[in-house]
Every structure is written in C-alpha cells, then in structure tokens.
Short mmCIF file of C-alpha atoms in Angstrom, two decimals:
data_model
loop_
_atom_site.label_atom_id
_atom_site.label_comp_id
_atom_site.label_asym_id
_atom_site.label_seq_id
_atom_site.Cartn_x
_atom_site.Cartn_y
_atom_site.Cartn_z
CA UNK H 1 163.15 45.43 -122.80
CA UNK H 2 164.28 42.44 -120.77
CA UNK H 3 164.91 38.93 -121.99
CA UNK H 4 164.48 36.26 -119.31
CA UNK H 5 164.15 32.51 -119.07
CA UNK H 6 162.03 31.54 -116.08
CA UNK H 7 160.29 28.45 -114.78
CA UNK H 8 156.58 28.47 -115.55
CA UNK H 9 155.77 28.72 -111.83
CA UNK H 10 157.56 32.06 -111.37
CA UNK H 11 155.10 34.87 -110.79
CA UNK H 12 155.53 38.23 -112.48
CA UNK H 13 156.26 39.70 -109.03
CA UNK H 14 159.10 37.26 -108.33
CA UNK H 15 160.54 37.78 -111.80
CA UNK H 16 160.56 41.56 -111.29
CA UNK H 17 162.05 41.45 -107.82
CA UNK H 18 164.43 38.48 -107.91
CA UNK H 19 165.53 38.42 -111.53
CA UNK H 20 165.39 42.07 -112.59
CA UNK H 21 166.12 43.63 -109.17
CA UNK H 22 163.07 45.87 -109.56
CA UNK H 23 162.08 45.78 -105.92
CA UNK H 24 159.54 48.60 -106.03
CA UNK H 25 156.68 46.13 -106.28
CA UNK H 26 156.39 44.59 -102.81
CA UNK H 27 155.43 41.10 -101.70
CA UNK H 28 152.91 41.52 -98.91
CA UNK H 29 150.39 38.69 -98.84
CA UNK H 30 151.41 37.00 -102.13
CA UNK H 31 147.69 36.12 -102.54
CA UNK H 32 146.21 39.16 -104.26
CA UNK H 33 144.69 40.52 -101.09
CA UNK H 34 146.91 43.47 -100.17
CA UNK H 35 147.78 45.16 -103.49
CA UNK H 36 151.41 45.96 -102.55
CA UNK H 37 152.58 44.22 -105.74
CA UNK H 38 150.40 46.30 -108.10
CA UNK H 39 152.03 47.10 -111.46
CA UNK H 40 150.66 48.17 -114.83
CA UNK H 41 150.51 45.64 -117.65
CA UNK H 42 149.87 47.37 -120.97
CA UNK H 43 148.51 50.29 -118.91
CA UNK H 44 146.13 48.22 -116.83
CA UNK H 45 146.66 47.69 -113.08
CA UNK H 46 147.42 44.13 -112.11
CA UNK H 47 148.45 42.33 -108.94
CA UNK H 48 151.75 40.90 -110.09
CA UNK H 49 151.69 38.07 -107.52
CA UNK H 50 148.65 36.59 -109.26
CA UNK H 51 150.01 36.18 -112.74
CA UNK H 52 152.79 34.03 -114.11
CA UNK H 53 155.72 35.81 -115.73
CA UNK H 54 155.41 33.55 -118.80
CA UNK H 55 151.85 34.78 -119.33
CA UNK H 56 153.15 38.35 -119.72
CA UNK H 57 155.62 37.53 -122.48
CA UNK H 58 155.86 40.54 -124.81
CA UNK H 59 153.78 42.88 -122.67
CA UNK H 60 154.74 46.32 -121.44
CA UNK H 61 155.13 46.28 -117.64
CA UNK H 62 155.33 49.54 -115.69
CA UNK H 63 156.58 49.40 -112.10
CA UNK H 64 156.93 52.32 -109.71
CA UNK H 65 160.55 52.64 -110.88
CA UNK H 66 159.22 53.52 -114.33
CA UNK H 67 157.03 56.43 -113.24
CA UNK H 68 159.78 58.99 -112.88
CA UNK H 69 161.04 61.01 -115.81
CA UNK H 70 164.74 61.45 -115.09
CA UNK H 71 164.87 63.09 -111.66
CA UNK H 72 161.27 64.27 -111.85
CA UNK H 73 158.75 62.35 -109.78
CA UNK H 74 155.31 61.55 -111.17
CA UNK H 75 152.53 63.88 -109.98
CA UNK H 76 151.04 61.05 -107.90
CA UNK H 77 154.39 60.38 -106.21
CA UNK H 78 154.69 64.11 -105.42
CA UNK H 79 151.18 64.08 -104.00
CA UNK H 80 151.92 61.11 -101.73
CA UNK H 81 154.92 62.95 -100.30
CA UNK H 82 153.11 66.26 -99.90
CA UNK H 83 150.13 64.61 -98.21
CA UNK H 84 152.28 62.33 -96.04
CA UNK H 85 150.23 59.40 -97.36
CA UNK H 86 152.21 56.65 -95.67
CA UNK H 87 153.82 55.59 -92.45
CA UNK H 88 155.92 52.47 -92.93
CA UNK H 89 155.78 52.80 -96.70
CA UNK H 90 155.49 49.11 -97.53
CA UNK H 91 152.20 49.45 -99.38
CA UNK H 92 153.10 52.78 -100.98
CA UNK H 93 154.44 51.72 -104.36
CA UNK H 94 151.36 49.53 -104.86
CA UNK H 95 149.11 52.37 -103.74
CA UNK H 96 150.80 54.73 -106.18
CA UNK H 97 150.57 52.34 -109.13
CA UNK H 98 146.94 51.66 -108.33
CA UNK H 99 146.29 55.41 -107.99
CA UNK H 100 147.89 56.15 -111.36
CA UNK H 101 145.57 53.59 -112.98
CA UNK H 102 142.57 54.78 -110.97
CA UNK H 103 143.13 58.34 -112.24
CA UNK H 104 143.61 57.04 -115.77
CA UNK H 105 140.31 55.14 -115.50
CA UNK H 106 138.55 58.35 -114.49
CA UNK H 107 137.43 57.01 -111.11
CA UNK H 108 138.40 59.95 -108.92
CA UNK H 109 135.26 62.07 -109.16
CA UNK H 110 134.68 62.14 -105.40
CA UNK H 111 136.35 60.92 -102.22
CA UNK H 112 133.84 58.07 -102.03
CA UNK H 113 134.64 57.05 -105.57
CA UNK H 114 138.37 57.13 -104.80
CA UNK H 115 137.84 54.94 -101.72
CA UNK H 116 135.86 52.39 -103.74
CA UNK H 117 138.27 52.27 -106.66
CA UNK H 118 141.42 52.11 -104.56
CA UNK H 119 139.96 49.43 -102.27
CA UNK H 120 142.20 46.72 -103.69
CA UNK H 121 145.15 48.27 -101.84
CA UNK H 122 145.39 47.82 -98.09
CA UNK H 123 147.43 49.98 -95.71
CA UNK H 124 148.19 48.38 -92.36
CA UNK H 125 149.25 51.72 -90.92
CA UNK H 126 145.78 53.07 -91.69
CA UNK H 127 146.87 56.10 -93.69
CA UNK H 128 143.71 55.98 -95.77
CA UNK H 129 142.58 59.61 -95.24
CA UNK H 130 145.93 60.91 -96.47
CA UNK H 131 145.99 58.40 -99.32
CA UNK H 132 142.58 59.66 -100.50
CA UNK H 133 143.89 63.23 -100.29
CA UNK H 134 146.96 62.26 -102.31
CA UNK H 135 144.94 60.51 -105.00
CA UNK H 136 142.65 63.54 -105.29
CA UNK H 137 145.67 65.86 -105.63
CA UNK H 138 147.35 63.47 -108.03
CA UNK H 139 144.27 63.40 -110.22
CA UNK H 140 144.30 67.19 -110.42
CA UNK H 141 147.98 67.39 -111.27
CA UNK H 142 148.54 64.28 -113.34
CA UNK H 143 148.96 64.52 -117.10
CA UNK H 144 145.41 64.47 -118.47
CA UNK H 145 144.05 65.66 -115.12
CA UNK H 146 142.23 62.42 -114.43
CA UNK H 147 140.05 62.86 -117.49
CA UNK H 148 140.02 59.14 -118.17
CA UNK H 149 141.87 57.03 -120.67
CA UNK H 150 141.44 59.59 -123.43
CA UNK H 151 143.57 61.97 -121.41
CA UNK H 152 146.54 59.65 -121.23
CA UNK L 1 154.10 26.09 -106.38
CA UNK L 2 154.99 22.67 -107.70
CA UNK L 3 156.62 22.49 -111.11
CA UNK L 4 154.31 22.27 -114.09
CA UNK L 5 154.45 22.43 -117.86
CA UNK L 6 153.09 25.52 -119.57
CA UNK L 7 151.52 25.75 -123.01
CA UNK L 8 149.89 28.55 -124.95
CA UNK L 9 147.72 28.27 -128.01
CA UNK L 10 145.44 30.46 -130.09
CA UNK L 11 143.18 27.53 -131.02
CA UNK L 12 140.45 26.43 -128.64
CA UNK L 13 140.41 22.88 -129.99
CA UNK L 14 144.13 22.55 -129.28
CA UNK L 15 143.73 23.91 -125.74
CA UNK L 16 141.05 21.31 -125.10
CA UNK L 17 143.16 18.49 -126.59
CA UNK L 18 146.14 19.46 -124.45
CA UNK L 19 144.22 19.51 -121.17
CA UNK L 20 142.10 16.47 -122.00
CA UNK L 21 145.25 14.42 -122.68
CA UNK L 22 146.68 15.13 -119.20
CA UNK L 23 144.64 14.09 -116.14
CA UNK L 24 146.45 16.80 -114.18
CA UNK L 25 145.98 19.53 -116.79
CA UNK L 26 144.24 22.86 -116.16
CA UNK L 27 143.27 25.97 -118.13
CA UNK L 28 144.46 29.41 -117.05
CA UNK L 29 143.07 32.79 -118.15
CA UNK L 30 143.34 35.70 -115.70
CA UNK L 31 145.25 33.58 -113.21
CA UNK L 32 143.77 35.40 -110.21
CA UNK L 33 142.29 32.17 -108.83
CA UNK L 34 144.49 29.33 -110.06
CA UNK L 35 147.78 30.91 -108.91
CA UNK L 36 146.43 31.23 -105.36
CA UNK L 37 145.15 27.66 -105.31
CA UNK L 38 148.52 26.42 -106.57
CA UNK L 39 150.49 28.44 -104.01
CA UNK L 40 148.29 27.13 -101.22
CA UNK L 41 148.70 23.55 -102.44
CA UNK L 42 144.97 23.12 -102.96
CA UNK L 43 145.52 22.35 -106.64
CA UNK L 44 148.71 21.09 -108.26
CA UNK L 45 148.21 20.85 -112.02
CA UNK L 46 151.14 19.32 -113.95
CA UNK L 47 150.16 21.21 -117.09
CA UNK L 48 148.74 24.74 -117.33
CA UNK L 49 147.30 25.78 -120.69
CA UNK L 50 147.12 29.55 -121.21
CA UNK L 51 143.92 30.41 -123.11
CA UNK L 52 144.44 34.18 -123.24
CA UNK L 53 145.31 34.11 -126.95
CA UNK L 54 142.01 32.45 -127.92
CA UNK L 55 139.65 34.79 -129.80
CA UNK L 56 137.03 34.59 -127.04
CA UNK L 57 136.85 38.07 -125.54
CA UNK L 58 133.81 39.40 -127.42
CA UNK L 59 130.80 41.12 -125.85
CA UNK L 60 128.00 41.37 -128.43
CA UNK L 61 124.23 41.74 -128.48
CA UNK L 62 122.68 40.02 -131.50
CA UNK L 63 119.24 38.60 -132.22
CA UNK L 64 118.06 39.23 -128.68
CA UNK L 65 120.97 37.45 -127.00
CA UNK L 66 123.98 38.90 -125.24
CA UNK L 67 127.02 36.80 -126.00
CA UNK L 68 130.06 37.13 -123.74
CA UNK L 69 133.29 35.32 -124.56
CA UNK L 70 134.95 33.29 -121.82
CA UNK L 71 138.11 35.37 -121.77
CA UNK L 72 136.31 38.72 -121.65
CA UNK L 73 137.53 40.47 -118.50
CA UNK L 74 135.18 41.24 -115.63
CA UNK L 75 135.94 44.94 -115.96
CA UNK L 76 135.18 45.08 -119.67
CA UNK L 77 131.84 43.31 -119.24
CA UNK L 78 130.90 45.51 -116.27
CA UNK L 79 131.67 48.72 -118.15
CA UNK L 80 130.15 47.72 -121.50
CA UNK L 81 127.33 50.18 -122.37
CA UNK L 82 125.04 47.41 -123.67
CA UNK L 83 125.49 45.38 -120.50
CA UNK L 84 124.87 48.42 -118.30
CA UNK L 85 121.71 49.37 -120.18
CA UNK L 86 120.12 46.01 -120.91
CA UNK L 87 121.53 43.75 -118.18
CA UNK L 88 122.24 46.03 -115.19
CA UNK L 89 122.29 43.14 -112.69
CA UNK L 90 125.32 41.70 -114.50
CA UNK L 91 127.21 44.99 -114.43
CA UNK L 92 126.35 45.62 -110.77
CA UNK L 93 127.33 42.10 -109.69
CA UNK L 94 130.69 42.46 -111.43
CA UNK L 95 131.40 45.92 -110.01
CA UNK L 96 130.65 44.57 -106.53
CA UNK L 97 133.19 41.79 -107.06
CA UNK L 98 136.83 41.68 -105.96
CA UNK L 99 139.02 44.76 -106.56
CA UNK L 100 139.73 46.88 -109.65
CA UNK L 101 143.02 45.03 -110.17
CA UNK L 102 141.32 41.63 -110.14
CA UNK L 103 138.40 42.78 -112.29
CA UNK L 104 140.80 44.07 -114.92
CA UNK L 105 142.36 40.65 -115.17
CA UNK L 106 139.91 37.92 -114.16
CA UNK L 107 137.93 36.29 -116.97
CA UNK L 108 134.24 35.44 -117.16
CA UNK L 109 134.97 31.73 -117.58
CA UNK L 110 137.40 31.70 -114.68
CA UNK L 111 134.97 33.62 -112.50
CA UNK L 112 132.36 30.89 -112.96
CA UNK L 113 134.93 28.16 -112.31
CA UNK L 114 136.36 29.73 -109.13
CA UNK L 115 136.38 27.53 -106.05
CA UNK L 116 134.69 28.08 -102.73
CA UNK L 117 136.30 30.39 -100.19
CA UNK L 118 135.59 27.90 -97.37
CA UNK L 119 138.66 28.19 -95.18
CA UNK L 120 138.78 24.44 -94.60
CA UNK L 121 138.84 23.87 -98.36
CA UNK L 122 141.58 26.49 -98.79
CA UNK L 123 143.78 24.95 -96.09
CA UNK L 124 145.35 21.66 -97.26
CA UNK L 125 146.26 20.92 -93.62
CA UNK L 126 142.57 20.59 -92.83
CA UNK L 127 140.20 17.73 -93.72
CA UNK L 128 137.73 18.62 -96.48
CA UNK L 129 135.41 16.33 -98.40
CA UNK L 130 135.44 18.68 -101.37
CA UNK L 131 139.22 18.67 -101.68
CA UNK L 132 139.89 15.17 -100.35
CA UNK L 133 136.83 12.89 -100.59
CA UNK L 134 136.01 11.08 -97.37
CA UNK L 135 138.29 13.14 -95.13
CA UNK L 136 135.42 14.89 -93.35
CA UNK L 137 133.90 18.37 -93.12
CA UNK L 138 135.08 20.50 -90.17
CA UNK L 139 132.66 23.27 -91.15
CA UNK L 140 129.59 21.32 -90.05
CA UNK L 141 130.48 21.83 -86.38
CA UNK L 142 133.29 24.35 -86.73
CA UNK L 143 133.55 27.94 -87.92
CA UNK L 144 130.59 28.09 -90.26
CA UNK L 145 129.60 31.74 -90.28
CA UNK L 146 130.23 31.95 -94.04
CA UNK L 147 128.57 28.68 -94.90
CA UNK L 148 125.37 27.51 -96.55
CA UNK L 149 121.90 27.51 -95.02
CA UNK L 150 120.34 25.92 -98.12
CA UNK L 151 121.45 23.15 -100.48
CA UNK L 152 124.23 21.79 -98.27
CA UNK L 153 124.63 18.17 -97.15
CA UNK L 154 126.19 16.22 -94.29
CA UNK L 155 129.35 16.16 -96.41
CA UNK L 156 129.77 19.83 -97.35
CA UNK L 157 128.18 23.22 -96.65
CA UNK L 158 130.55 25.43 -98.64
CA UNK L 159 129.09 28.35 -100.61
CA UNK L 160 129.96 29.35 -104.15
CA UNK L 161 131.56 32.82 -104.09
CA UNK L 162 130.81 34.19 -107.58
CA UNK L 163 128.58 37.27 -107.76
CA UNK L 164 128.46 37.02 -111.54
CA UNK L 165 127.07 33.47 -111.38
CA UNK L 166 124.21 34.69 -109.18
CA UNK L 167 123.32 37.42 -111.68
CA UNK L 168 123.53 34.97 -114.58
CA UNK L 169 121.36 32.45 -112.73
CA UNK L 170 118.66 35.08 -112.29
CA UNK L 171 118.68 35.85 -116.02
CA UNK L 172 118.54 32.19 -117.13
CA UNK L 173 121.93 32.40 -118.81
CA UNK L 174 123.37 29.53 -120.81
CA UNK L 175 126.99 28.36 -120.62
CA UNK L 176 128.72 27.33 -123.87
CA UNK L 177 131.53 24.81 -123.71
CA UNK L 178 134.00 23.00 -125.90
CA UNK L 179 135.18 19.60 -124.75
CA UNK L 180 136.81 16.44 -126.07
CA UNK L 181 133.36 15.42 -127.33
CA UNK L 182 132.67 18.71 -129.07
CA UNK L 183 130.51 21.72 -128.34
CA UNK L 184 127.50 21.84 -126.04
CA UNK L 185 125.50 24.30 -124.00
CA UNK L 186 124.02 23.93 -120.56
CA UNK L 187 121.92 26.21 -118.37
CA UNK L 188 124.06 28.17 -115.90
CA UNK L 189 121.97 26.71 -113.09
CA UNK L 190 123.25 23.23 -114.07
CA UNK L 191 126.92 24.25 -114.14
CA UNK L 192 127.51 24.06 -110.39
CA UNK L 193 126.49 20.92 -108.53
CA UNK L 194 125.05 20.57 -105.06
CA UNK L 195 127.44 18.61 -102.83
CA UNK L 196 125.19 15.72 -101.80
CA UNK L 197 127.48 12.76 -101.13
CA UNK L 198 130.05 13.85 -103.76
CA UNK L 199 131.17 17.39 -102.92
CA UNK L 200 134.41 16.86 -104.86
CA UNK L 201 132.30 16.94 -108.05
CA UNK L 202 131.98 20.70 -108.21
CA UNK L 203 130.69 21.33 -111.73
CA UNK L 204 128.92 19.47 -114.50
CA UNK L 205 131.96 19.88 -116.80
CA UNK L 206 134.15 16.95 -117.79
CA UNK L 207 137.94 17.04 -117.61
CA UNK L 208 139.24 18.99 -120.58
CA UNK L 209 135.92 20.72 -121.19
CA UNK L 210 136.35 24.48 -121.36
CA UNK L 211 133.81 27.27 -121.02
CA UNK L 212 133.93 29.28 -124.26
CA UNK L 213 131.25 31.81 -123.36
CA UNK L 214 127.90 32.61 -121.82
CA UNK L 215 124.68 33.79 -123.46
CA UNK L 216 121.93 35.80 -121.80
CA UNK L 217 118.50 36.33 -123.34
CA UNK L 218 117.51 39.97 -123.69
CA UNK L 219 114.15 40.80 -122.06
CA UNK L 220 112.24 43.53 -120.24
CA UNK L 221 113.03 41.56 -117.06
CA UNK L 222 116.77 41.66 -117.68
CA UNK L 223 116.57 45.40 -118.29
CA UNK L 224 114.80 45.92 -114.96
CA UNK L 225 117.25 44.07 -112.75
CA UNK L 226 119.48 44.85 -109.78
CA UNK L 227 122.13 43.22 -107.60
CA UNK L 228 122.41 43.73 -103.86
CA UNK L 229 125.47 42.44 -102.04
CA UNK L 230 125.73 42.43 -98.25
CA UNK L 231 129.26 42.06 -96.94
CA UNK L 232 131.39 42.62 -93.86
CA UNK L 233 133.03 45.74 -95.28
CA UNK L 234 131.99 48.22 -97.93
CA UNK L 235 134.28 47.00 -100.70
CA UNK L 236 136.65 44.22 -101.82
CA UNK L 237 134.95 41.38 -99.96
CA UNK L 238 132.89 38.30 -100.71
CA UNK L 239 129.16 38.28 -100.05
CA UNK L 240 127.69 37.26 -96.72
CA UNK L 241 124.41 37.17 -98.64
CA UNK L 242 123.50 38.61 -102.02
CA UNK L 243 120.39 38.89 -104.18
CA UNK L 244 120.00 39.24 -107.93
CA UNK L 245 116.48 40.29 -108.84
CA UNK L 246 114.67 41.05 -112.08
CA UNK L 247 111.14 42.36 -111.95
CA UNK L 248 108.42 43.63 -114.26
CA UNK L 249 105.23 45.24 -112.99
CA UNK L 250 101.81 46.00 -114.48
CA UNK L 251 100.66 48.78 -112.24
CA UNK L 252 101.48 47.37 -108.80
CA UNK L 253 101.08 43.75 -109.90
CA UNK L 254 104.15 41.63 -110.51
CA UNK L 255 103.91 40.35 -114.08
CA UNK L 256 107.19 38.48 -113.89
CA UNK L 257 110.10 38.04 -111.50
CA UNK L 258 113.41 36.19 -111.29
CA UNK L 259 115.37 35.84 -108.06
CA UNK L 260 118.77 34.30 -107.41
CA UNK L 261 120.76 34.31 -104.19
CA UNK L 262 124.44 34.17 -103.28
CA UNK L 263 126.21 33.42 -100.00
CA UNK L 264 123.53 31.04 -98.78
CA UNK L 265 124.08 27.88 -100.84
CA UNK L 266 126.76 25.81 -102.59
CA UNK L 267 125.54 27.15 -105.95
CA UNK L 268 123.66 30.23 -107.16
CA UNK L 269 120.31 29.62 -105.52
CA UNK L 270 117.04 29.96 -107.35
CA UNK L 271 113.81 29.80 -105.39
CA UNK L 272 110.81 29.04 -107.63
CA UNK L 273 108.55 29.20 -104.58
CA UNK L 274 109.68 32.69 -103.65
CA UNK L 275 109.06 33.80 -107.24
CA UNK L 276 105.66 32.11 -107.20
CA UNK L 277 104.73 34.01 -104.04
CA UNK L 278 105.14 37.24 -106.02
CA UNK L 279 104.05 36.46 -109.57
CA UNK L 280 100.64 37.90 -110.54
CA UNK L 281 100.30 39.42 -107.07
CA UNK L 282 100.62 43.06 -106.03
CA UNK L 283 104.07 43.97 -104.78
CA UNK L 284 103.37 44.74 -101.12
CA UNK L 285 105.09 44.26 -97.78
CA UNK L 286 102.89 41.20 -97.30
CA UNK L 287 103.77 39.47 -100.58
CA UNK L 288 107.43 40.35 -100.18
CA UNK L 289 107.42 38.79 -96.70
CA UNK L 290 105.70 35.71 -98.12
CA UNK L 291 108.41 35.38 -100.76
CA UNK L 292 111.10 35.66 -98.09
CA UNK L 293 109.50 32.97 -95.96
CA UNK L 294 109.15 30.68 -98.96
CA UNK L 295 112.85 31.16 -99.71
CA UNK L 296 114.07 30.10 -96.25
CA UNK L 297 111.38 27.51 -95.48
CA UNK L 298 113.81 24.58 -95.78
CA UNK L 299 116.86 26.39 -94.40
CA UNK L 300 119.28 24.45 -92.19
CA UNK L 301 121.18 27.11 -90.27
CA UNK L 302 124.30 26.14 -88.31
CA UNK L 303 125.83 27.46 -85.12
CA UNK L 304 127.37 30.64 -86.57
CA UNK L 305 125.24 31.41 -89.62
CA UNK L 306 121.65 31.45 -88.36
CA UNK L 307 121.67 35.22 -88.89
CA UNK L 308 121.65 34.61 -92.65
CA UNK L 309 118.06 33.37 -92.45
CA UNK L 310 116.89 36.85 -91.45
CA UNK L 311 119.51 38.76 -93.40
CA UNK L 312 118.68 37.22 -96.77
CA UNK L 313 114.98 37.98 -96.28
CA UNK L 314 115.78 41.60 -95.47
CA UNK L 315 118.08 41.83 -98.48
CA UNK L 316 115.28 40.46 -100.66
CA UNK L 317 112.80 42.98 -99.28
CA UNK L 318 115.25 45.81 -99.84
CA UNK L 319 115.98 44.97 -103.47
CA UNK L 320 112.32 44.33 -104.33
CA UNK L 321 111.29 47.65 -102.82
CA UNK L 322 114.04 49.37 -104.80
CA UNK L 323 113.07 47.66 -108.03
CA UNK L 324 109.38 48.29 -107.35
CA UNK L 325 110.06 51.99 -107.03
CA UNK L 326 109.12 52.26 -103.35
CA UNK L 327 112.44 53.76 -102.39
#
C-alpha cells in the first residue's frame, strides 16, 4: 500500500512512474491510443494515462512489476520471452498486462478473438504474430487456463 | 493539464450543485475523454467532480423498459445477457467501440457526452467554430474525409463519434437527467444539436445538468436489431460510416423498421424517409435501394468525403439483407 499526496491533475501513470518509481507502465502516446501504460485496477485493465490518480484512491493497482512471484515470472511473461514477442520492448509491459486481463476475461478462444481483444495495444515494431502466439501460450499456461474470471 | 479543484460525492444532487455553482465545472466518470481534452487544452475545467461513487451503475429490465445508469461501464452493458438478448444493436455498437481497456472504464453518460474527433476541434492551435465561436471552420475546405455529408452547416461539419448514441437513436431511447432545476427526460435524438449557426452549443443540456441514465423501450424491433460499423481498420477505430437497424417482417413485408446512422452527420442521424421507403413494402433490392437514395437525397458531400454517399447506402443494404435473412 502506498500513501501519496498528488495534485488533482496527476494521472495514475505519472503517479506510478514519477512518484512510486514503478516505471514498468510506459508513456507512449499519453492519449489512450497505444496501450503501453496498461495496468490492472481492481483486476480490470485500464489505460493509466487516462485516469487521474485521485480517482483511484483506495483501489488495488497491479503493474507489470506485480506479476512476478519472487523470482518466478508470470506465465504470460514467460510466453512473451519464449515467443520472442517484442523487438524494442517499449509496448511489452502494456501488452502483457492487457494479455493477462484478456485471458482472465476469457477472450482467447481463437487467434482472431485474441487479435480483436488485444487491439487496444499497439506495437510499432509490428510483432503482432508473435504477440498472438504468446497470448495463446499464456492462456494455456496461466493459472485458470484462460477459463474466464471464474478461473482466477 | 491546467490546475483544477477535484471533488467527489456519493450524492447526485450534490454533484449537480457543485458543478452548477462553477461556470468552469465539469463532471468526470471514466475519464477516458475528459483527460485527453484537458491534456490537449481543448477543455480546461477549474473544477472536476468525480461521479463514480454515485449509485448509478444499474442495468435492469423492468416493465418493458431497459434502464441503464449513467455510470454503468460500456463493457458491462455490452456483456449483459439481457442487453445481448433483447437489445443486440446496443451490445454490438458497444463492442465495436474503442478498445477493451476503454470499454472497461468509459461510462454510458460520458460516451454520450464525448466530443467530436474532428482534428481541427481537437487542435487548439487551429480555428474551430465549435471550440471558439466565430473563429472559422477549416474543415469546410480542408481535410474533411471524416466529416459530415448530412446535417452540417457553413459553420461546422463535424460528426459525432459515439456508436452507442447511434444504436440508442434507432431504438428511440430516452435520456434522464438531473440539473439545477430538477429531473427531466428528453429523447436521445434531442440530446445532440445540429451545428447551424451555433456549433459551440453541442447538446441540449444546461450547465450543471448531468445525465443520470438512459431508458430503452423493449420491443420485437429492438430484439431484431443489428449494428454495422465500417472503419479504416478492423478494430479500435471510429466509424467512417455506421448503421443501426431494427426490423420486423411479416413474411417478406416490412412491418416496422428503425434506422440510425453514424459517421455521416453531427448527431446520430435518423432518416424517416428511408424508413418510409421500406415500411409496409416487401424487403427487396429495389426497396432497399429506394431507402438508400432517400437517405442521401439531401447530402452535401465535400472534397474528401463524397465516397460516404455510396458507402452508407451499401452499408444500409448490407445490414438490411442480414437482418432480413438474405445472407
């Protein structure tokens, strides 16, 4: 739990990065178009550049830093490495957070479904085929196996 | 973003009082629209009132009316089994909107109140009659591929970007509000205003008046409804043109029909003449073409958007053939 005093105009993304030094969430467009800043708020994926930190008072925020258990990477992180699902890596933490939520929502039934439900995350390097592969693998290996929210 | 005061309340009447008392006050729910407008300097409220604690996130079907609270999230409405079964056009319009992240956050009230995506409006360095009355409209002779072919004026040809509003317009939804003068309801089709000579007047709401919910009448029409969105890429994009259609048939004869269009006008566009061309007539290629021609009869295409005149007619034909069971 973190206690912070911030100006009302500080976005959740800026509070995470500049005040809490949690730099996993990236600032790409800062307009909700690229998805690099995706985090989970009470389990739901959110673009953290589009919400004010004060609006999230008391909520549980999960960033990519919070996915690991000790030294063990999350199944989706493992899948991104195994599938080489990035080039420059700037969008990756947002892709991974979005993928974790996408799996949790049960939207990984086919490659087309994955493409549609991960479409809020852009990759300028164009690693989409490998990202789809990684999400598919992640869904298979994640806790709950991508069986939807009940499997959390 | 400029500095602003922030307030949060769990009482709708207090939220309204707070905003009404400050000429520069604004409501915030999901934040997916207002934060962008503030960052870009398009809007600069000096007070932002957070309405997320208001008890307004219900989705209930009662006495033949679907009632959706203003802070219900797009995702929750789209996925609600009652909405999917009885009002499919609403679910489809929402699922075709934005991205999963935005849909999980953005509210129904905020969706209806979102501003145009016109790039001249979104750029404070550019003139725009909607943002700065009297400064001019560069879209009229500029880059107007995304702009209106119907309902525009010499002052503004921006289009309203909400898919949900188009679906609600087709189903004759009603918007419920709470304002400084109390509660009222108005038809969704009266919420957004055509620009005429006052494009800066975007909605029929007064300052401090807040949408508290929308209501949609249940009907066989609503149950037999679809949404078709045509866009430049397969996902996560605003409509170039879109059609919300609801249709009931007796045999091959159209017993009733509702049509609303997005991407072609400054507000969700209803075309009584297109509906009239179909009602009590057999659903055929000929009557569908007649409806399309009636829709675009008064169109005023511009340099870069003339293609919408054809495209919207093809989209209409496609959705009617789908709804009519021909494909």
